[in-house]
PDB file of C-alpha atoms in Angstrom:
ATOM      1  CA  UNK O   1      -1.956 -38.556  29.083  1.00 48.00           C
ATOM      2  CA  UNK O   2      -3.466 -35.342  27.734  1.00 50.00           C
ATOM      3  CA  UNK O   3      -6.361 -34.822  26.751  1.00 50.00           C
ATOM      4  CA  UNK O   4      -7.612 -32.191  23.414  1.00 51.00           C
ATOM      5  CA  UNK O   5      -9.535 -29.761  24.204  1.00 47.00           C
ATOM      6  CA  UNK O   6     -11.537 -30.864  20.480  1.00 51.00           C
ATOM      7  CA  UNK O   7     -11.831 -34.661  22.560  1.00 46.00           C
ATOM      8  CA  UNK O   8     -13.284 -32.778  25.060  1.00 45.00           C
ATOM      9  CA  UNK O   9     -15.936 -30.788  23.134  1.00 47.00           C
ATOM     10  CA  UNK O  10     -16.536 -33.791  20.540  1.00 50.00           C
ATOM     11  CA  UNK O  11     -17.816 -36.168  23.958  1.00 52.00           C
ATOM     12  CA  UNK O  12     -20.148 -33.180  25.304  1.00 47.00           C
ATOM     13  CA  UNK O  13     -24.127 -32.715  24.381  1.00 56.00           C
ATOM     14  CA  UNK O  14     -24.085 -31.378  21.002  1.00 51.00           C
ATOM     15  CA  UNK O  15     -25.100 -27.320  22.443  1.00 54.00           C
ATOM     16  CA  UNK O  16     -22.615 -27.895  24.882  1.00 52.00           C
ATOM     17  CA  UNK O  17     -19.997 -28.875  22.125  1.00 53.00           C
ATOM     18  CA  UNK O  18     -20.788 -26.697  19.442  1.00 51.00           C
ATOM     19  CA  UNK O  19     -20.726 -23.306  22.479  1.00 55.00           C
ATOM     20  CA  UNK O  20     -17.104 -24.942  23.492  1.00 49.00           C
ATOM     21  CA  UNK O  21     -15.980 -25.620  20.030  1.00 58.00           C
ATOM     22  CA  UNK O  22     -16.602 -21.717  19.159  1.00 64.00           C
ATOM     23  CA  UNK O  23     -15.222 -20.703  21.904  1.00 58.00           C
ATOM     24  CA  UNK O  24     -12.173 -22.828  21.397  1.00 54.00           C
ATOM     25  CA  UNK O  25     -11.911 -21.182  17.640  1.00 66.00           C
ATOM     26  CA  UNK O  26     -12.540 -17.446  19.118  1.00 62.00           C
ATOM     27  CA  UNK O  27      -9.551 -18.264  21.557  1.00 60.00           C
ATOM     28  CA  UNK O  28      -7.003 -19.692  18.768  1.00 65.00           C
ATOM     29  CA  UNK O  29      -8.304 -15.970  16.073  1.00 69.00           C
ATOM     30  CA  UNK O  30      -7.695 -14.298  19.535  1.00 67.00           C
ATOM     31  CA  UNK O  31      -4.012 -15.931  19.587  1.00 71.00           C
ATOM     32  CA  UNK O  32      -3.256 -15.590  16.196  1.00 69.00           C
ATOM     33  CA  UNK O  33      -4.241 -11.889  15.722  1.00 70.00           C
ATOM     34  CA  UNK O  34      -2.064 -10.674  18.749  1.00 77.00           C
ATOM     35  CA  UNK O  35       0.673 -12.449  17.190  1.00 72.00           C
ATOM     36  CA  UNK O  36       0.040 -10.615  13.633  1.00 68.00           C
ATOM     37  CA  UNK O  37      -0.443  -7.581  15.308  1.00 66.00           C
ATOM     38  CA  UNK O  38       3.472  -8.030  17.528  1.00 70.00           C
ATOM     39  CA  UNK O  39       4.666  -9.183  13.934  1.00 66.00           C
ATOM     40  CA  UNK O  40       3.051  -5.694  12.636  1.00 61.00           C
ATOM     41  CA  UNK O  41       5.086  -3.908  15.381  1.00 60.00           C
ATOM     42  CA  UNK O  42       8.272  -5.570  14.786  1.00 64.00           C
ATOM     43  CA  UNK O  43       7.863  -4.603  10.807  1.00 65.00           C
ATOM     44  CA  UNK O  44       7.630  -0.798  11.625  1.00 61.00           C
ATOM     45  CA  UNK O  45      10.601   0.006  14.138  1.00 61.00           C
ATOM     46  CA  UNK O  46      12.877  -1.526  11.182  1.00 62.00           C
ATOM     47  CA  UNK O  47      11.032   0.352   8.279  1.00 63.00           C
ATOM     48  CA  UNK O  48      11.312   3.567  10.733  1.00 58.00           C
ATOM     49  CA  UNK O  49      15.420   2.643  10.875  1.00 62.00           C
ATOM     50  CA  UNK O  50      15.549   2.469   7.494  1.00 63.00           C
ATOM     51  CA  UNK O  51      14.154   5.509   6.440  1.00 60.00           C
ATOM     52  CA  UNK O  52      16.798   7.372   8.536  1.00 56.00           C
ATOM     53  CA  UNK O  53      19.096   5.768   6.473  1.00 60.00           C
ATOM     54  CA  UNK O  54      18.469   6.249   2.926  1.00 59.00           C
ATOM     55  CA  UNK O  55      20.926   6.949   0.542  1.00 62.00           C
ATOM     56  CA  UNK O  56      22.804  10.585   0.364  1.00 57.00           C
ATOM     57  CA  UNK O  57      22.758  11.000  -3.106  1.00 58.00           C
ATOM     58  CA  UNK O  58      18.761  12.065  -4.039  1.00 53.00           C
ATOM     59  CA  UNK O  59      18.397   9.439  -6.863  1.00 53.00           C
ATOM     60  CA  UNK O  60      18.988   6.666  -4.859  1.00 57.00           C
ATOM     61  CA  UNK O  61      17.016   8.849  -1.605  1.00 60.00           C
ATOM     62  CA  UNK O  62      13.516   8.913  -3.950  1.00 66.00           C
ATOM     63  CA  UNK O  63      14.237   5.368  -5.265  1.00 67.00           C
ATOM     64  CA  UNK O  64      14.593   4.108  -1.552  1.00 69.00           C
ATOM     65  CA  UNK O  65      11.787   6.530  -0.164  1.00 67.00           C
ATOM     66  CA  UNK O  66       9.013   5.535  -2.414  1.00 70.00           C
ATOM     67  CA  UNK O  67       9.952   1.927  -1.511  1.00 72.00           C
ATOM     68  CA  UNK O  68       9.413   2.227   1.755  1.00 72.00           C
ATOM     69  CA  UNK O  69       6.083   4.565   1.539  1.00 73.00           C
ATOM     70  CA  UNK O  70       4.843   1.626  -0.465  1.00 71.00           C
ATOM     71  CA  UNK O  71       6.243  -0.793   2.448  1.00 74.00           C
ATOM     72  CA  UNK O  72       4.758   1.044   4.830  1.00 73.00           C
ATOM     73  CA  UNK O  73       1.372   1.488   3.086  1.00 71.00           C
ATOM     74  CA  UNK O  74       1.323  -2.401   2.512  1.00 70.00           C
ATOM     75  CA  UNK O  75       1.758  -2.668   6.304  1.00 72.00           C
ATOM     76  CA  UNK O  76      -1.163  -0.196   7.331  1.00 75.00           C
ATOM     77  CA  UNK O  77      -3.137  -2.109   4.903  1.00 71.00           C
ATOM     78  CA  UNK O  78      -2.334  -5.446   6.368  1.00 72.00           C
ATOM     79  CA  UNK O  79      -3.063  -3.626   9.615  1.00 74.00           C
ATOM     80  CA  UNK O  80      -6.870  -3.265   8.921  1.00 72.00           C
ATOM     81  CA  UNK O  81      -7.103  -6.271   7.333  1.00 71.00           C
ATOM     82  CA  UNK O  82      -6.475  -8.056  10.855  1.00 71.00           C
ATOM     83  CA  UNK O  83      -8.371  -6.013  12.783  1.00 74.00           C
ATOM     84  CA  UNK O  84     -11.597  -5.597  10.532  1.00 75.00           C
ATOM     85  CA  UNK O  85     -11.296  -1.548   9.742  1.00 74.00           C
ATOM     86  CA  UNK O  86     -12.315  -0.520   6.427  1.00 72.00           C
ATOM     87  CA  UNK O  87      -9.405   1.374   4.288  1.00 67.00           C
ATOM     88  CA  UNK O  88      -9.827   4.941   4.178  1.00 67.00           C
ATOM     89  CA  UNK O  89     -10.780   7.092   0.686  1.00 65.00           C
ATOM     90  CA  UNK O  90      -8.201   8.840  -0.749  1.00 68.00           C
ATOM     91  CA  UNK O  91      -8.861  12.114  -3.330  1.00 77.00           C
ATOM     92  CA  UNK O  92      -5.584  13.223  -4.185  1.00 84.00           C
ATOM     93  CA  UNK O  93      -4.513  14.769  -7.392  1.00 92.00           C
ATOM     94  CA  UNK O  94      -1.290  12.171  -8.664  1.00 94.00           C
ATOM     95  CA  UNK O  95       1.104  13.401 -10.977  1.00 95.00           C
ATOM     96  CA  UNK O  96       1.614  10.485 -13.198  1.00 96.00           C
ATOM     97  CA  UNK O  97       4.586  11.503 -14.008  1.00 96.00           C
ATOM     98  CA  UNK O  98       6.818  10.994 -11.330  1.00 93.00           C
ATOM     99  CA  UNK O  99       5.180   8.310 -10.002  1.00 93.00           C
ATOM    100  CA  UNK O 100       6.447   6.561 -13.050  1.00 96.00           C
ATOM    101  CA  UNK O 101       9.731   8.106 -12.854  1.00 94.00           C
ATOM    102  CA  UNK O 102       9.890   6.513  -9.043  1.00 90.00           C
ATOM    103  CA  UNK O 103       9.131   3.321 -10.329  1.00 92.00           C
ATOM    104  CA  UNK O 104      11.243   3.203 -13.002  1.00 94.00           C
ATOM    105  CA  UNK O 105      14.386   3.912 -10.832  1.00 90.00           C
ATOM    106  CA  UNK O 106      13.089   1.231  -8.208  1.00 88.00           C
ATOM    107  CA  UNK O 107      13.712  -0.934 -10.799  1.00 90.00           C
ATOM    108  CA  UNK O 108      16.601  -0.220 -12.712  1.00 91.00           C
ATOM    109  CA  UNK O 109      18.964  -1.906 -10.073  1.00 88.00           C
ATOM    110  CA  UNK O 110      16.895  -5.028 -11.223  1.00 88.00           C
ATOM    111  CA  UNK O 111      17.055  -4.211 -14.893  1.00 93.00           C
ATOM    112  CA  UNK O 112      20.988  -3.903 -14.319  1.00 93.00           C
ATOM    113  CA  UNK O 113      21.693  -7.231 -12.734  1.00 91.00           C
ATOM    114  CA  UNK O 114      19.392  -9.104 -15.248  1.00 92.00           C
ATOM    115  CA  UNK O 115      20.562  -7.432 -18.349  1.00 95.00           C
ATOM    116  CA  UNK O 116      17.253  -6.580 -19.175  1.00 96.00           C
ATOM    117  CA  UNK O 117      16.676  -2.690 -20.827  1.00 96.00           C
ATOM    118  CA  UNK O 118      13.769  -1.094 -18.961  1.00 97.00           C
ATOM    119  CA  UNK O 119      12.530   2.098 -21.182  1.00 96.00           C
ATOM    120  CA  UNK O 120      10.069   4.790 -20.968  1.00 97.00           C
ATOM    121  CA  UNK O 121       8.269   6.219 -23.932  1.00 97.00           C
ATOM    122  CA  UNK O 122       6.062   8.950 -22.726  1.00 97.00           C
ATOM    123  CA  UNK O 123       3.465  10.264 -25.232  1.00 96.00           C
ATOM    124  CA  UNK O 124       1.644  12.769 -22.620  1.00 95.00           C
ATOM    125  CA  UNK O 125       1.596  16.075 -21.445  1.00 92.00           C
ATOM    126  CA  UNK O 126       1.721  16.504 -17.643  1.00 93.00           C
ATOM    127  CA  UNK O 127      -1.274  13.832 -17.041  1.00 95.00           C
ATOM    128  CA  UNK O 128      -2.933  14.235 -13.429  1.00 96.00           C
ATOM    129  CA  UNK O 129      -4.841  11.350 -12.003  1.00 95.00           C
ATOM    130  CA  UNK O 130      -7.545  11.467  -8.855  1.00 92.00           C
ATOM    131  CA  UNK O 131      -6.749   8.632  -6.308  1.00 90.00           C
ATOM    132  CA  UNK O 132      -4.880   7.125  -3.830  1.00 88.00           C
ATOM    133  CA  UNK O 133      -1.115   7.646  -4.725  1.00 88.00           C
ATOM    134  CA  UNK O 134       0.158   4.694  -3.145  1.00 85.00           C
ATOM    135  CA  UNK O 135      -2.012   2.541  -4.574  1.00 88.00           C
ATOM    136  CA  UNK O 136      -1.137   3.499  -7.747  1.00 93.00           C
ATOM    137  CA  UNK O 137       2.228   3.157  -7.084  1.00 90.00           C
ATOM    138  CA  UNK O 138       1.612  -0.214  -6.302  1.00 88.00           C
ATOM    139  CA  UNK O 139      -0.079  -0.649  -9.728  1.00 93.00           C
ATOM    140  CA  UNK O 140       2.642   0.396 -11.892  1.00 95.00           C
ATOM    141  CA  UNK O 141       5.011  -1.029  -9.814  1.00 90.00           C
ATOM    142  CA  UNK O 142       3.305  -4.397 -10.252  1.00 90.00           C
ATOM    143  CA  UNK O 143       2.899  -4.114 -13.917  1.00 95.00           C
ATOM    144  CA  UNK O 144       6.862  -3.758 -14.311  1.00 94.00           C
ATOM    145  CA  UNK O 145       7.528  -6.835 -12.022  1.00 90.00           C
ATOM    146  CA  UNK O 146       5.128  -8.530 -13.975  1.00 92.00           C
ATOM    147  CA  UNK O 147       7.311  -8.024 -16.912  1.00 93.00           C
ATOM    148  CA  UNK O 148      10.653  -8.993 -15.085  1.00 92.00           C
ATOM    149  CA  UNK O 149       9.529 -11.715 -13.547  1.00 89.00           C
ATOM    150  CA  UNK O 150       7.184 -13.634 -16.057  1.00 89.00           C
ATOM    151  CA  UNK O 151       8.668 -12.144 -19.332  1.00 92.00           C
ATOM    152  CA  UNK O 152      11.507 -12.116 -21.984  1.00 93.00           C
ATOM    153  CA  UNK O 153      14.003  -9.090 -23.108  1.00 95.00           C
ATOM    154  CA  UNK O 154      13.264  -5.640 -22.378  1.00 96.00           C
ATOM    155  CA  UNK O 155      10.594  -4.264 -20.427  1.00 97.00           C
ATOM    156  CA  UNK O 156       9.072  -1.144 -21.858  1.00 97.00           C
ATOM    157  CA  UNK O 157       6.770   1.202 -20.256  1.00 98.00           C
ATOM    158  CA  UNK O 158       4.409   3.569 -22.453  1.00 98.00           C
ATOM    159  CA  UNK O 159       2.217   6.290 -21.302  1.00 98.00           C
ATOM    160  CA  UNK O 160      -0.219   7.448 -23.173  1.00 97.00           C
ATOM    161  CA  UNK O 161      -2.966  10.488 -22.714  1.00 95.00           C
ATOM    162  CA  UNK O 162      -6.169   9.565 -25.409  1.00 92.00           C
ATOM    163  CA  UNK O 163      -9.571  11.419 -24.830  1.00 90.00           C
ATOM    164  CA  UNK O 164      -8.985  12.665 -21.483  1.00 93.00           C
ATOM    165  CA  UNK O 165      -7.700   8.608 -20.339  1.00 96.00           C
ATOM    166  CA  UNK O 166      -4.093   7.823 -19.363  1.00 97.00           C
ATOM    167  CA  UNK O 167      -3.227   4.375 -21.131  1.00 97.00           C
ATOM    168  CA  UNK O 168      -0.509   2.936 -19.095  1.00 98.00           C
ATOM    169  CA  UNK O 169       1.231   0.190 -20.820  1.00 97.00           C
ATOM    170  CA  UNK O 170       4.128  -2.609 -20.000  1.00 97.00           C
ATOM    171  CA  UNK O 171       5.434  -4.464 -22.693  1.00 97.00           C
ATOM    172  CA  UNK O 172       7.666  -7.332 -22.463  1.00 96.00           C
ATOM    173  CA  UNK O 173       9.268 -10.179 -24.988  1.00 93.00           C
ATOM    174  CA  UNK O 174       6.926 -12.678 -24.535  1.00 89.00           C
ATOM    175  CA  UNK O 175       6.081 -15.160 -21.679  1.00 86.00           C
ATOM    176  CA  UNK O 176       9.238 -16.791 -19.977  1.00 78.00           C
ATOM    177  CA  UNK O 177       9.050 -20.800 -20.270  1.00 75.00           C
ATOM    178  CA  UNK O 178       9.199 -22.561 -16.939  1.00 65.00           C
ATOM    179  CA  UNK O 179      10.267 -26.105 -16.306  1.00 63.00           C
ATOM    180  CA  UNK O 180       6.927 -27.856 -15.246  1.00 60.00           C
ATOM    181  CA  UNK O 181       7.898 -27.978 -11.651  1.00 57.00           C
ATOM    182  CA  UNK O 182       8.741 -24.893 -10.896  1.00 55.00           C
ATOM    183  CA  UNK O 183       5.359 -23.277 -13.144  1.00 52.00           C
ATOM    184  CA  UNK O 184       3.090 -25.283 -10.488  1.00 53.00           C
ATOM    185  CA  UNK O 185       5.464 -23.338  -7.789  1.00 54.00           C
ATOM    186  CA  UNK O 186       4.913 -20.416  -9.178  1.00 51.00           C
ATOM    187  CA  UNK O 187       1.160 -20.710  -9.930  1.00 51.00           C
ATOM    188  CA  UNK O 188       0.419 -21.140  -6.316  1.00 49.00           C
ATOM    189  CA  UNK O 189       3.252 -18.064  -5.310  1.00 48.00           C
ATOM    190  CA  UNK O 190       2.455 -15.496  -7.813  1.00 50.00           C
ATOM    191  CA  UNK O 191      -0.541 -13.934  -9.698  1.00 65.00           C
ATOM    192  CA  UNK O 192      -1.385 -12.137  -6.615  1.00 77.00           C
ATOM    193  CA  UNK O 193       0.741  -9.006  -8.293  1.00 84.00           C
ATOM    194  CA  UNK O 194      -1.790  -8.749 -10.927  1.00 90.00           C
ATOM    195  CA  UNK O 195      -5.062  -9.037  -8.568  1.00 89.00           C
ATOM    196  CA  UNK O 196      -3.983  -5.672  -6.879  1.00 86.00           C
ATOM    197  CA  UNK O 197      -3.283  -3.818 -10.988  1.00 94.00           C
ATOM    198  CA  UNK O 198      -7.833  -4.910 -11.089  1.00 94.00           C
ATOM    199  CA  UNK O 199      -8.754  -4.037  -7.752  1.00 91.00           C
ATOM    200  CA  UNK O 200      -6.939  -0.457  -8.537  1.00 92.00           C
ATOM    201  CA  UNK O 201      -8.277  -0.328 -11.639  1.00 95.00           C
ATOM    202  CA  UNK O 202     -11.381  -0.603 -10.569  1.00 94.00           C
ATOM    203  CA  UNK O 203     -11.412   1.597  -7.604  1.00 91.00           C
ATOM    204  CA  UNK O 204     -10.323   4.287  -9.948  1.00 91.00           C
ATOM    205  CA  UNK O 205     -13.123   3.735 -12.283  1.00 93.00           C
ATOM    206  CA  UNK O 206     -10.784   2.903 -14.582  1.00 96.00           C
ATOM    207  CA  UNK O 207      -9.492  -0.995 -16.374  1.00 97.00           C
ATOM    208  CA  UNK O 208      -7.009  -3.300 -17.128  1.00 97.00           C
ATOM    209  CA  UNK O 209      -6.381  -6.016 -20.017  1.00 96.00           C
ATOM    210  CA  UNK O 210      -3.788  -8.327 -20.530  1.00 95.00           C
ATOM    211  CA  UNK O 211      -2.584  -9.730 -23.896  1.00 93.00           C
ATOM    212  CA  UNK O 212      -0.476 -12.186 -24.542  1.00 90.00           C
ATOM    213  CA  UNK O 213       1.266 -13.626 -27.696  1.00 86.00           C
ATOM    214  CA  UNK O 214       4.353 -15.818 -28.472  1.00 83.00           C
ATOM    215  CA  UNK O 215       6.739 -12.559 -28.387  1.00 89.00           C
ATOM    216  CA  UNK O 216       4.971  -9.800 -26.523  1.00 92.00           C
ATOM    217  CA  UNK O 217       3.214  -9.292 -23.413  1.00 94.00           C
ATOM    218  CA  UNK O 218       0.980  -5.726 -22.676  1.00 96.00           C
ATOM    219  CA  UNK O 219      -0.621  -5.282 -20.207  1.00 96.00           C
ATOM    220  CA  UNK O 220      -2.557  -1.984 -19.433  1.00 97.00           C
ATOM    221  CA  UNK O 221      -3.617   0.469 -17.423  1.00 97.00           C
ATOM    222  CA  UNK O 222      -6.362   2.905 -18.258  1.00 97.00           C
ATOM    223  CA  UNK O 223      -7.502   5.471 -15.790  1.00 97.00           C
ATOM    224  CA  UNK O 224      -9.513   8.401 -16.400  1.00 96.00           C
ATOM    225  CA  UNK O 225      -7.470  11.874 -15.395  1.00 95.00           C
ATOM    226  CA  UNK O 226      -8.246  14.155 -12.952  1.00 90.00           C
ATOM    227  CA  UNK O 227     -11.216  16.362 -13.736  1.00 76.00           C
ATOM    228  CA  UNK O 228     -13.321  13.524 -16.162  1.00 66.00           C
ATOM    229  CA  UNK O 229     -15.983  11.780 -14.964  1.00 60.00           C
ATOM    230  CA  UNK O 230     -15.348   8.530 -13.950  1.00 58.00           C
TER     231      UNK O 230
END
């Protein structure tokens, strides 16, 4: 009959067991990063076929390319967080423009099929941030699945310059009721969206509030723009 290695350790002298029993955990994290790490190699041949194949027409090219520079960024990012590397600093000057313009046609497919209006008002200039582009990509782009996902009726996206800030806002219809089965499923699935819109926020020197009411949802983004003091 075989025996556990954990048997094993557990009928050892205590040093013994506790030197085998950390061994037996370094040797399972051994296991289990070389199989994240193959998974992380079969994830970038397919996102390298796919961005050979992006749409001809150039709307649908930028709506599929920043996709997959977001994909791909998630991946890297996943990358160091298996193998303990810290994430590099990134200073470049972001045109908040189209970034939001990228977003926005990420997401009108979605719109579309839900029925759902997604609308810009821009109140700004040609606002610059400082940053990491991707990241704020992945900011904005979680603030509008935020709205699709957890709200009601059309999702609107304002952008604001005040005082040398950009005030980022999504607004939705209010706060989608779930059957009480499928909110505990949900609770434990999502909110993770909103973790990454802080940790941006922060990184940028910047914040992030959420309000909710019966028929609206904001949240938003406030970053200061390239050239003020963060």
């Amino acid at each position: 009959m075989p025996v556990e290695l954990a048997e094993i350790a557990a009928g050892l002298p205590f040093a013994a067991s506790l030197a085998m029993a950390t061994g037996i955990t370094a040797l399972r994290e051994g296991r289990r990063r070389t199989s994240l790490n193959e998974a992380l190699h079969e994830l970038r041949r397919p996102l390298q076929a796919l961005a050979l194949s992006l749409p001809a027409d150039s709307g649908g090219r930028e709506a599929a390319g920043s996709a997959l520079r977001m994909t791909a960024a998630a991946v890297e990012r996943l990358d160091r967080e298996i193998n303990g590397e810290a994430s590099p600093a990134a200073s470049d000057r972001v045109p908040v423009r189209p970034l939001v313009e990228a977003a926005l046609a990420r997401w009108r497919p979605r719109a579309a099929v839900a029925g759902r209006p997604l609308e810009l008002t821009w109140e700004a200039s040609r606002p610059v941030l400082r940053g990491d582009g991707v990241a704020l990509a992945q900011a904005v782009d979680n603030l509008i699945s935020n709205g699709f996902e957890h709200g009601l009726g059309a999702v609107e996206v304002e952008v604001r310059e005040e005082e040398g800030l950009l005030r980022l806002a999504v607004r939705d219809g209010g706060e989608r009721e779930e059957p009480a089965g499928r909110s505990a499923r949900l609770a434990r699935r999502h909110g993770h969206g909103l973790k990454i819109v802080r940790r941006v926020a922060a990184s940028q020197g910047g914040t992030f509030r959420l309000k909710r009411s019966c028929d609206r949802t904001e949240a938003e983004l406030v970053l200061p723009l390239a050239g003020r003091p963060r």
